Amino acid sequence: MTLSGAALSLWSAPLDLPTSLLGELGECISPEETERAEQYRQPLDRDRFVAARGWLRRLLAGQLRCRPDEVRFVTGDGGKPMLVDSDLRFNASRSAGVALYATSWTTNVGVDIEQVREIADIEGFAERFFSPAEQAGLAALPQADRRAASFQCWANKEAYVKGLGTGLTVSLRAFDTWSGDMAHSTLDGWTIHKVDAGFGFAAAVAGTGLQGSVPVPPESLGSLKFDPTTGTIERLSGEALGGSLEE
Ligand SMILES: CC(C)(COP(=O)(O)OP(=O)(O)OC[C@H]1O[C@@H](n2cnc3c(N)ncnc32)[C@H](O)[C@@H]1OP(=O)(O)O)[C@@H](O)C(=O)NCCC(=O)NCCS
């Protein structure tokens, strides 16, 4: 079954790949992307960038019905990449060896994924980046839950500003995404959902006009079959593709 236009679809992809697959993905990225990849000093970072851009091109090509190397990007004022001559919206994020993507034909989207890491001073981190309500919510949690909650709060906030397209140029302290369990919150017409991105990661997706509050796990691009001549992506079982949130 080919991809169809769900309200908002979520995708994940592994970035630490066997050489043959990395080579295939590397073949579809643009000269500018190759140049950017070569600026990474560490081979691991370079390969992850190539993989992330390659997967993104495959994903978008499957929805645009073109070849991955034909996908063309333009950068918005705040630095947000968008597609040339298409209504398909997307956003991308990566952390360590995992990438997260959201696509939609109808809503603006933003995503963020973060590997949950050590934070030496969680209170100081919260004071710097979180609103007063978020700081209070965090402080009310048991100590053992605060680190994961900090990363979830960060992911929620970054998904929102990436949806807006401003990125981290705006003050993260100036707005509030706290909602108790942080699974679902709303802000100025945006809905922010926690995304189950697997153990050790916090992730979120933000979209406009989304009503549903059921978080869905992303579909793994690594488990799909890709036809390079048509750009079509299929699942071998023929089931519907893409974890989607209804409008
Ligand atoms: C953009 C930004 C939010 C990325 O955060 P991050 O946690 O380092 O990285 P993530 O993996 O989550 O996201 C990176 C992806 O976000 C997307 N992105 C870049 N700028 C974006 C923006 N303004 N809004 C939404 N998405 C953006 C790109 O697809 C990027 O992928 P790439 O590295 O393959 O190009 C952050 O770097 C930022 O806001 N920087 C300040 C703004 C800036 O420097 N702009 C430069 C151009 S004006």
mmCIF file of C-alpha atoms and ligand atoms in Angstrom:
data_model
loop_
_atom_site.group_PDB
_atom_site.id
_atom_site.type_symbol
_atom_site.label_atom_id
_atom_site.label_comp_id
_atom_site.label_asym_id
_atom_site.label_seq_id
_atom_site.Cartn_x
_atom_site.Cartn_y
_atom_site.Cartn_z
ATOM 1 C CA MET A 1 0.000 0.000 0.000
ATOM 2 C CA THR A 2 1.350 3.439 -0.855
ATOM 3 C CA LEU A 3 1.394 6.392 1.488
ATOM 4 C CA SER A 4 -1.772 8.420 1.761
ATOM 5 C CA GLY A 5 -2.516 11.817 3.272
ATOM 6 C CA ALA A 6 -3.320 11.271 6.947
ATOM 7 C CA ALA A 7 -3.700 14.482 8.984
ATOM 8 C CA LEU A 8 -0.272 14.128 10.502
ATOM 9 C CA SER A 9 2.045 11.164 10.189
ATOM 10 C CA LEU A 10 5.018 10.347 12.351
ATOM 11 C CA TRP A 11 8.097 8.477 11.289
ATOM 12 C CA SER A 12 11.283 7.361 12.953
ATOM 13 C CA ALA A 13 14.478 6.047 11.422
ATOM 14 C CA PRO A 14 17.716 4.524 12.668
ATOM 15 C CA LEU A 15 20.817 6.542 11.803
ATOM 16 C CA ASP A 16 23.592 4.051 12.558
ATOM 17 C CA LEU A 17 23.369 1.929 9.438
ATOM 18 C CA PRO A 18 25.186 -0.811 7.560
ATOM 19 C CA THR A 19 27.551 0.614 4.925
ATOM 20 C CA SER A 20 25.447 -0.560 1.974
ATOM 21 C CA LEU A 21 22.284 1.190 3.164
ATOM 22 C CA LEU A 22 24.187 4.313 4.154
ATOM 23 C CA GLY A 23 25.677 4.330 0.642
ATOM 24 C CA GLU A 24 22.196 4.102 -0.919
ATOM 25 C CA LEU A 25 20.941 6.996 1.185
ATOM 26 C CA GLY A 26 24.086 9.009 0.428
ATOM 27 C CA GLU A 27 23.410 8.700 -3.290
ATOM 28 C CA CYS A 28 20.122 10.584 -3.079
ATOM 29 C CA ILE A 29 21.274 13.651 -1.130
ATOM 30 C CA SER A 30 22.148 16.925 -2.891
ATOM 31 C CA PRO A 31 25.665 18.341 -3.443
ATOM 32 C CA GLU A 32 24.909 20.987 -0.774
ATOM 33 C CA GLU A 33 23.954 18.270 1.690
ATOM 34 C CA THR A 34 27.117 16.315 0.855
ATOM 35 C CA GLU A 35 29.138 19.467 1.446
ATOM 36 C CA ARG A 36 27.419 19.981 4.788
ATOM 37 C CA ALA A 37 28.075 16.358 5.727
ATOM 38 C CA GLU A 38 31.777 16.808 5.025
ATOM 39 C CA GLN A 39 31.969 19.634 7.538
ATOM 40 C CA TYR A 40 31.418 17.194 10.398
ATOM 41 C CA ARG A 41 34.746 16.218 11.943
ATOM 42 C CA GLN A 42 33.629 12.897 13.337
ATOM 43 C CA PRO A 43 32.700 10.162 10.832
ATOM 44 C CA LEU A 44 29.826 9.089 13.105
ATOM 45 C CA ASP A 45 28.296 12.580 13.006
ATOM 46 C CA ARG A 46 28.796 12.832 9.247
ATOM 47 C CA ASP A 47 27.183 9.441 8.621
ATOM 48 C CA ARG A 48 24.226 10.288 10.858
ATOM 49 C CA PHE A 49 23.632 13.526 8.969
ATOM 50 C CA VAL A 50 23.742 11.679 5.623
ATOM 51 C CA ALA A 51 21.376 8.999 6.928
ATOM 52 C CA ALA A 52 18.937 11.583 8.325
ATOM 53 C CA ARG A 53 18.800 13.550 5.075
ATOM 54 C CA GLY A 54 18.596 10.384 2.985
ATOM 55 C CA TRP A 55 15.699 8.965 4.998
ATOM 56 C CA LEU A 56 13.946 12.343 4.835
ATOM 57 C CA ARG A 57 14.264 12.434 1.054
ATOM 58 C CA ARG A 58 12.911 8.894 0.743
ATOM 59 C CA LEU A 59 9.984 9.701 3.007
ATOM 60 C CA LEU A 60 9.062 12.890 1.156
ATOM 61 C CA ALA A 61 9.575 11.292 -2.254
ATOM 62 C CA GLY A 62 7.108 8.560 -1.277
ATOM 63 C CA GLN A 63 4.467 11.193 -0.600
ATOM 64 C CA LEU A 64 5.301 13.439 -3.551
ATOM 65 C CA ARG A 65 5.614 10.490 -5.976
ATOM 66 C CA CYS A 66 9.032 11.509 -7.206
ATOM 67 C CA ARG A 67 12.591 10.291 -6.822
ATOM 68 C CA PRO A 68 14.404 11.205 -3.573
ATOM 69 C CA ASP A 69 17.026 13.226 -5.420
ATOM 70 C CA GLU A 70 14.236 15.301 -7.014
ATOM 71 C CA VAL A 71 12.943 16.600 -3.668
ATOM 72 C CA ARG A 72 13.772 20.317 -3.433
ATOM 73 C CA PHE A 73 13.967 22.350 -0.243
ATOM 74 C CA VAL A 74 13.787 26.035 0.518
ATOM 75 C CA THR A 75 14.615 27.623 3.879
ATOM 76 C CA GLY A 76 12.107 29.897 5.661
ATOM 77 C CA ASP A 77 13.055 33.141 7.442
ATOM 78 C CA GLY A 78 13.714 31.418 10.764
ATOM 79 C CA GLY A 79 15.695 28.624 9.119
ATOM 80 C CA LYS A 80 12.846 26.084 8.838
ATOM 81 C CA PRO A 81 13.237 23.863 5.768
ATOM 82 C CA MET A 82 10.147 23.562 3.548
ATOM 83 C CA LEU A 83 9.369 21.999 0.187
ATOM 84 C CA VAL A 84 9.487 23.952 -3.061
ATOM 85 C CA ASP A 85 6.111 24.061 -4.878
ATOM 86 C CA SER A 86 4.273 21.651 -2.570
ATOM 87 C CA ASP A 87 1.621 21.834 0.183
ATOM 88 C CA LEU A 88 3.241 18.915 1.992
ATOM 89 C CA ARG A 89 4.617 20.154 5.340
ATOM 90 C CA PHE A 90 7.298 18.346 7.267
ATOM 91 C CA ASN A 91 9.717 18.716 10.115
ATOM 92 C CA ALA A 92 12.707 16.662 11.243
ATOM 93 C CA SER A 93 14.748 16.084 14.374
ATOM 94 C CA ARG A 94 17.492 13.735 15.414
ATOM 95 C CA SER A 95 19.351 12.775 18.544
ATOM 96 C CA ALA A 96 22.109 10.193 18.889
ATOM 97 C CA GLY A 97 21.243 7.372 16.463
ATOM 98 C CA VAL A 98 17.533 8.104 15.947
ATOM 99 C CA ALA A 99 15.672 10.510 13.647
ATOM 100 C CA LEU A 100 12.053 11.592 13.991
ATOM 101 C CA TYR A 101 9.961 13.068 11.178
ATOM 102 C CA ALA A 102 6.434 14.455 10.910
ATOM 103 C CA THR A 103 4.582 15.074 7.645
ATOM 104 C CA SER A 104 1.202 16.598 6.907
ATOM 105 C CA TRP A 105 -0.739 17.885 3.904
ATOM 106 C CA THR A 106 -2.969 20.008 6.102
ATOM 107 C CA THR A 107 -1.281 21.263 9.281
ATOM 108 C CA ASN A 108 1.937 23.001 10.209
ATOM 109 C CA VAL A 109 4.215 20.624 12.092
ATOM 110 C CA GLY A 110 7.200 20.613 14.408
ATOM 111 C CA VAL A 111 9.036 17.691 16.010
ATOM 112 C CA ASP A 112 11.790 17.171 18.505
ATOM 113 C CA ILE A 113 13.583 14.124 19.826
ATOM 114 C CA GLU A 114 16.128 14.164 22.626
ATOM 115 C CA GLN A 115 18.209 11.392 24.109
ATOM 116 C CA VAL A 116 17.658 11.544 27.881
ATOM 117 C CA ARG A 117 21.081 12.424 29.272
ATOM 118 C CA GLU A 118 22.593 13.438 32.594
ATOM 119 C CA ILE A 119 21.832 16.962 33.781
ATOM 120 C CA ALA A 120 24.140 18.037 36.609
ATOM 121 C CA ASP A 121 21.839 20.802 37.866
ATOM 122 C CA ILE A 122 18.216 20.141 36.918
ATOM 123 C CA GLU A 123 16.873 23.155 38.857
ATOM 124 C CA GLY A 124 19.385 25.470 37.146
ATOM 125 C CA PHE A 125 18.491 24.004 33.766
ATOM 126 C CA ALA A 126 14.784 24.563 34.454
ATOM 127 C CA GLU A 127 15.363 28.141 35.619
ATOM 128 C CA ARG A 128 17.200 28.903 32.404
ATOM 129 C CA PHE A 129 14.778 27.355 29.924
ATOM 130 C CA PHE A 130 11.377 26.707 31.522
ATOM 131 C CA SER A 131 8.454 28.989 32.395
ATOM 132 C CA PRO A 132 7.604 29.527 36.093
ATOM 133 C CA ALA A 133 4.681 27.055 35.795
ATOM 134 C CA GLU A 134 6.944 24.443 34.210
ATOM 135 C CA GLN A 135 9.563 24.957 36.939
ATOM 136 C CA ALA A 136 6.887 24.540 39.616
ATOM 137 C CA GLY A 137 5.499 21.413 37.902
ATOM 138 C CA LEU A 138 8.949 19.900 37.741
ATOM 139 C CA ALA A 139 9.742 20.736 41.365
ATOM 140 C CA ALA A 140 6.520 18.980 42.466
ATOM 141 C CA LEU A 141 7.637 15.685 40.909
ATOM 142 C CA PRO A 142 9.567 13.032 42.817
ATOM 143 C CA GLN A 143 13.322 13.594 42.397
ATOM 144 C CA ALA A 144 13.694 10.358 40.419
ATOM 145 C CA ASP A 145 11.252 11.541 37.727
ATOM 146 C CA ARG A 146 12.666 15.007 37.166
ATOM 147 C CA ARG A 147 15.369 14.229 34.633
ATOM 148 C CA ALA A 148 13.060 12.419 32.178
ATOM 149 C CA ALA A 149 10.391 15.090 32.755
ATOM 150 C CA SER A 150 12.918 17.847 31.985
ATOM 151 C CA PHE A 151 13.740 16.291 28.638
ATOM 152 C CA GLN A 152 10.049 15.756 27.849
ATOM 153 C CA CYS A 153 9.325 19.375 28.681
ATOM 154 C CA TRP A 154 12.253 20.473 26.504
ATOM 155 C CA ALA A 155 11.057 18.281 23.615
ATOM 156 C CA ASN A 156 7.514 19.688 23.917
ATOM 157 C CA LYS A 157 8.824 23.242 23.805
ATOM 158 C CA GLU A 158 11.241 22.654 20.956
ATOM 159 C CA ALA A 159 8.584 20.857 18.869
ATOM 160 C CA TYR A 160 6.396 23.941 19.299
ATOM 161 C CA VAL A 161 9.052 26.495 18.284
ATOM 162 C CA LYS A 162 10.075 24.272 15.375
ATOM 163 C CA GLY A 163 6.452 24.164 14.320
ATOM 164 C CA LEU A 164 6.350 27.955 14.407
ATOM 165 C CA GLY A 165 9.587 27.992 12.442
ATOM 166 C CA THR A 166 11.422 30.309 14.825
ATOM 167 C CA GLY A 167 13.545 27.568 16.316
ATOM 168 C CA LEU A 168 15.400 28.486 19.485
ATOM 169 C CA THR A 169 15.625 32.174 18.607
ATOM 170 C CA VAL A 170 12.625 32.806 20.911
ATOM 171 C CA SER A 171 12.827 32.643 24.711
ATOM 172 C CA LEU A 172 11.727 29.209 25.872
ATOM 173 C CA ARG A 173 10.880 30.685 29.286
ATOM 174 C CA ALA A 174 8.241 32.950 27.737
ATOM 175 C CA PHE A 175 5.628 30.255 27.079
ATOM 176 C CA ASP A 176 4.160 27.374 28.970
ATOM 177 C CA THR A 177 3.578 23.791 27.809
ATOM 178 C CA TRP A 178 3.170 22.122 31.220
ATOM 179 C CA SER A 179 0.126 19.834 31.522
ATOM 180 C CA GLY A 180 0.633 17.461 34.421
ATOM 181 C CA ASP A 181 1.650 14.280 32.643
ATOM 182 C CA MET A 182 2.962 16.313 29.692
ATOM 183 C CA ALA A 183 1.320 13.896 27.257
ATOM 184 C CA HIS A 184 -0.829 16.527 25.609
ATOM 185 C CA SER A 185 -1.036 20.318 25.817
ATOM 186 C CA THR A 186 -2.411 23.191 23.775
ATOM 187 C CA LEU A 187 -0.951 26.608 23.100
ATOM 188 C CA ASP A 188 -2.185 29.352 20.746
ATOM 189 C CA GLY A 189 -3.950 26.974 18.358
ATOM 190 C CA TRP A 190 -1.161 24.410 18.527
ATOM 191 C CA THR A 191 -1.466 20.950 20.047
ATOM 192 C CA ILE A 192 1.651 19.331 21.430
ATOM 193 C CA HIS A 193 1.755 15.556 21.876
ATOM 194 C CA LYS A 194 4.296 13.433 23.613
ATOM 195 C CA VAL A 195 5.674 10.826 21.186
ATOM 196 C CA ASP A 196 6.782 7.356 22.237
ATOM 197 C CA ALA A 197 10.211 7.272 20.604
ATOM 198 C CA GLY A 198 11.565 4.326 22.576
ATOM 199 C CA PHE A 199 13.506 3.774 25.776
ATOM 200 C CA GLY A 200 16.007 6.514 26.638
ATOM 201 C CA PHE A 201 14.434 9.158 24.393
ATOM 202 C CA ALA A 202 11.939 11.969 24.930
ATOM 203 C CA ALA A 203 10.072 13.248 21.904
ATOM 204 C CA ALA A 204 7.154 15.445 20.918
ATOM 205 C CA VAL A 205 5.186 16.592 17.899
ATOM 206 C CA ALA A 206 3.321 19.901 17.541
ATOM 207 C CA GLY A 207 0.630 20.657 14.981
ATOM 208 C CA THR A 208 -2.067 23.233 14.298
ATOM 209 C CA GLY A 209 -5.745 22.259 14.265
ATOM 210 C CA LEU A 210 -5.229 18.799 15.773
ATOM 211 C CA GLN A 211 -8.030 17.634 18.086
ATOM 212 C CA GLY A 212 -6.963 14.137 19.083
ATOM 213 C CA SER A 213 -4.989 13.520 22.224
ATOM 214 C CA VAL A 214 -3.931 9.927 21.652
ATOM 215 C CA PRO A 215 -0.176 9.693 21.210
ATOM 216 C CA VAL A 216 0.878 7.239 18.528
ATOM 217 C CA PRO A 217 4.240 5.568 18.100
ATOM 218 C CA PRO A 218 6.029 6.584 14.910
ATOM 219 C CA GLU A 219 6.290 4.231 11.955
ATOM 220 C CA SER A 220 9.865 3.029 11.433
ATOM 221 C CA LEU A 221 11.183 3.867 7.984
ATOM 222 C CA GLY A 222 13.748 1.134 8.458
ATOM 223 C CA SER A 223 11.014 -1.514 8.237
ATOM 224 C CA LEU A 224 9.596 -0.386 4.895
ATOM 225 C CA LYS A 225 10.346 -1.287 1.313
ATOM 226 C CA PHE A 226 11.417 1.510 -0.984
ATOM 227 C CA ASP A 227 11.189 1.602 -4.793
ATOM 228 C CA PRO A 228 13.892 4.016 -6.042
ATOM 229 C CA THR A 229 12.391 4.347 -9.546
ATOM 230 C CA THR A 230 9.003 5.667 -8.412
ATOM 231 C CA GLY A 231 9.849 6.898 -4.911
ATOM 232 C CA THR A 232 7.056 4.676 -3.576
ATOM 233 C CA ILE A 233 7.327 3.368 -0.027
ATOM 234 C CA GLU A 234 5.461 0.186 0.856
ATOM 235 C CA ARG A 235 5.077 -2.092 3.828
ATOM 236 C CA LEU A 236 5.408 -5.702 2.799
ATOM 237 C CA SER A 237 2.242 -6.712 4.666
ATOM 238 C CA GLY A 238 0.193 -4.105 2.789
ATOM 239 C CA GLU A 239 -1.194 -2.510 5.969
ATOM 240 C CA ALA A 240 -1.854 1.221 6.201
ATOM 241 C CA LEU A 241 1.277 3.252 6.789
ATOM 242 C CA GLY A 242 2.155 5.925 9.293
ATOM 243 C CA GLY A 243 1.173 6.594 12.902
ATOM 244 C CA SER A 244 -1.319 9.375 12.388
ATOM 245 C CA LEU A 245 -3.167 11.900 14.517
ATOM 246 C CA GLU A 246 -6.634 12.851 13.347
ATOM 247 C CA GLU A 247 -7.611 16.444 12.691
HETATM 248 C C1 LIG B 1 16.817 24.733 14.489
HETATM 249 C C2 LIG B 1 17.038 24.201 15.865
HETATM 250 C C3 LIG B 1 15.740 24.285 16.624
HETATM 251 C C4 LIG B 1 17.504 22.741 15.760
HETATM 252 O O1 LIG B 1 17.606 22.156 17.031
HETATM 253 P P1 LIG B 1 18.476 20.858 17.340
HETATM 254 O O2 LIG B 1 17.938 20.265 18.612
HETATM 255 O O3 LIG B 1 19.904 21.206 17.299
HETATM 256 O O4 LIG B 1 18.271 19.894 16.140
HETATM 257 P P2 LIG B 1 17.078 18.936 15.688
HETATM 258 O O5 LIG B 1 17.720 17.678 15.288
HETATM 259 O O6 LIG B 1 15.952 18.869 16.650
HETATM 260 O O7 LIG B 1 16.502 19.671 14.385
HETATM 261 C C5 LIG B 1 17.295 19.876 13.276
HETATM 262 C C6 LIG B 1 16.377 19.993 12.087
HETATM 263 O O8 LIG B 1 15.400 20.989 12.331
HETATM 264 C C7 LIG B 1 15.030 21.581 11.096
HETATM 265 N N1 LIG B 1 15.125 23.017 11.311
HETATM 266 C C8 LIG B 1 16.179 23.846 11.177
HETATM 267 N N2 LIG B 1 15.813 25.108 11.485
HETATM 268 C C9 LIG B 1 14.510 25.072 11.827
HETATM 269 C C10 LIG B 1 13.577 26.053 12.256
HETATM 270 N N3 LIG B 1 13.892 27.347 12.379
HETATM 271 N N4 LIG B 1 12.312 25.660 12.508
HETATM 272 C C11 LIG B 1 11.952 24.379 12.376
HETATM 273 N N5 LIG B 1 12.799 23.400 11.990
HETATM 274 C C12 LIG B 1 14.072 23.741 11.722
HETATM 275 C C13 LIG B 1 15.965 21.038 10.039
HETATM 276 O O9 LIG B 1 15.281 20.030 9.323
HETATM 277 C C14 LIG B 1 17.093 20.444 10.855
HETATM 278 O O10 LIG B 1 17.652 19.321 10.207
HETATM 279 P P3 LIG B 1 19.126 19.394 9.562
HETATM 280 O O11 LIG B 1 20.073 19.472 10.711
HETATM 281 O O12 LIG B 1 19.222 18.133 8.797
HETATM 282 O O13 LIG B 1 19.149 20.628 8.724
HETATM 283 C C15 LIG B 1 18.099 25.028 16.599
HETATM 284 O O14 LIG B 1 19.335 24.754 16.025
HETATM 285 C C16 LIG B 1 17.846 26.534 16.520
HETATM 286 O O15 LIG B 1 16.782 27.049 16.756
HETATM 287 N N6 LIG B 1 18.844 27.279 16.240
HETATM 288 C C17 LIG B 1 18.687 28.758 16.235
HETATM 289 C C18 LIG B 1 18.146 29.267 14.964
HETATM 290 C C19 LIG B 1 19.211 29.293 13.935
HETATM 291 O O16 LIG B 1 20.377 29.127 14.197
HETATM 292 N N7 LIG B 1 18.810 29.517 12.697
HETATM 293 C C20 LIG B 1 19.764 29.524 11.641
HETATM 294 C C21 LIG B 1 19.158 29.967 10.368
HETATM 295 S S1 LIG B 1 18.462 31.596 10.466
#
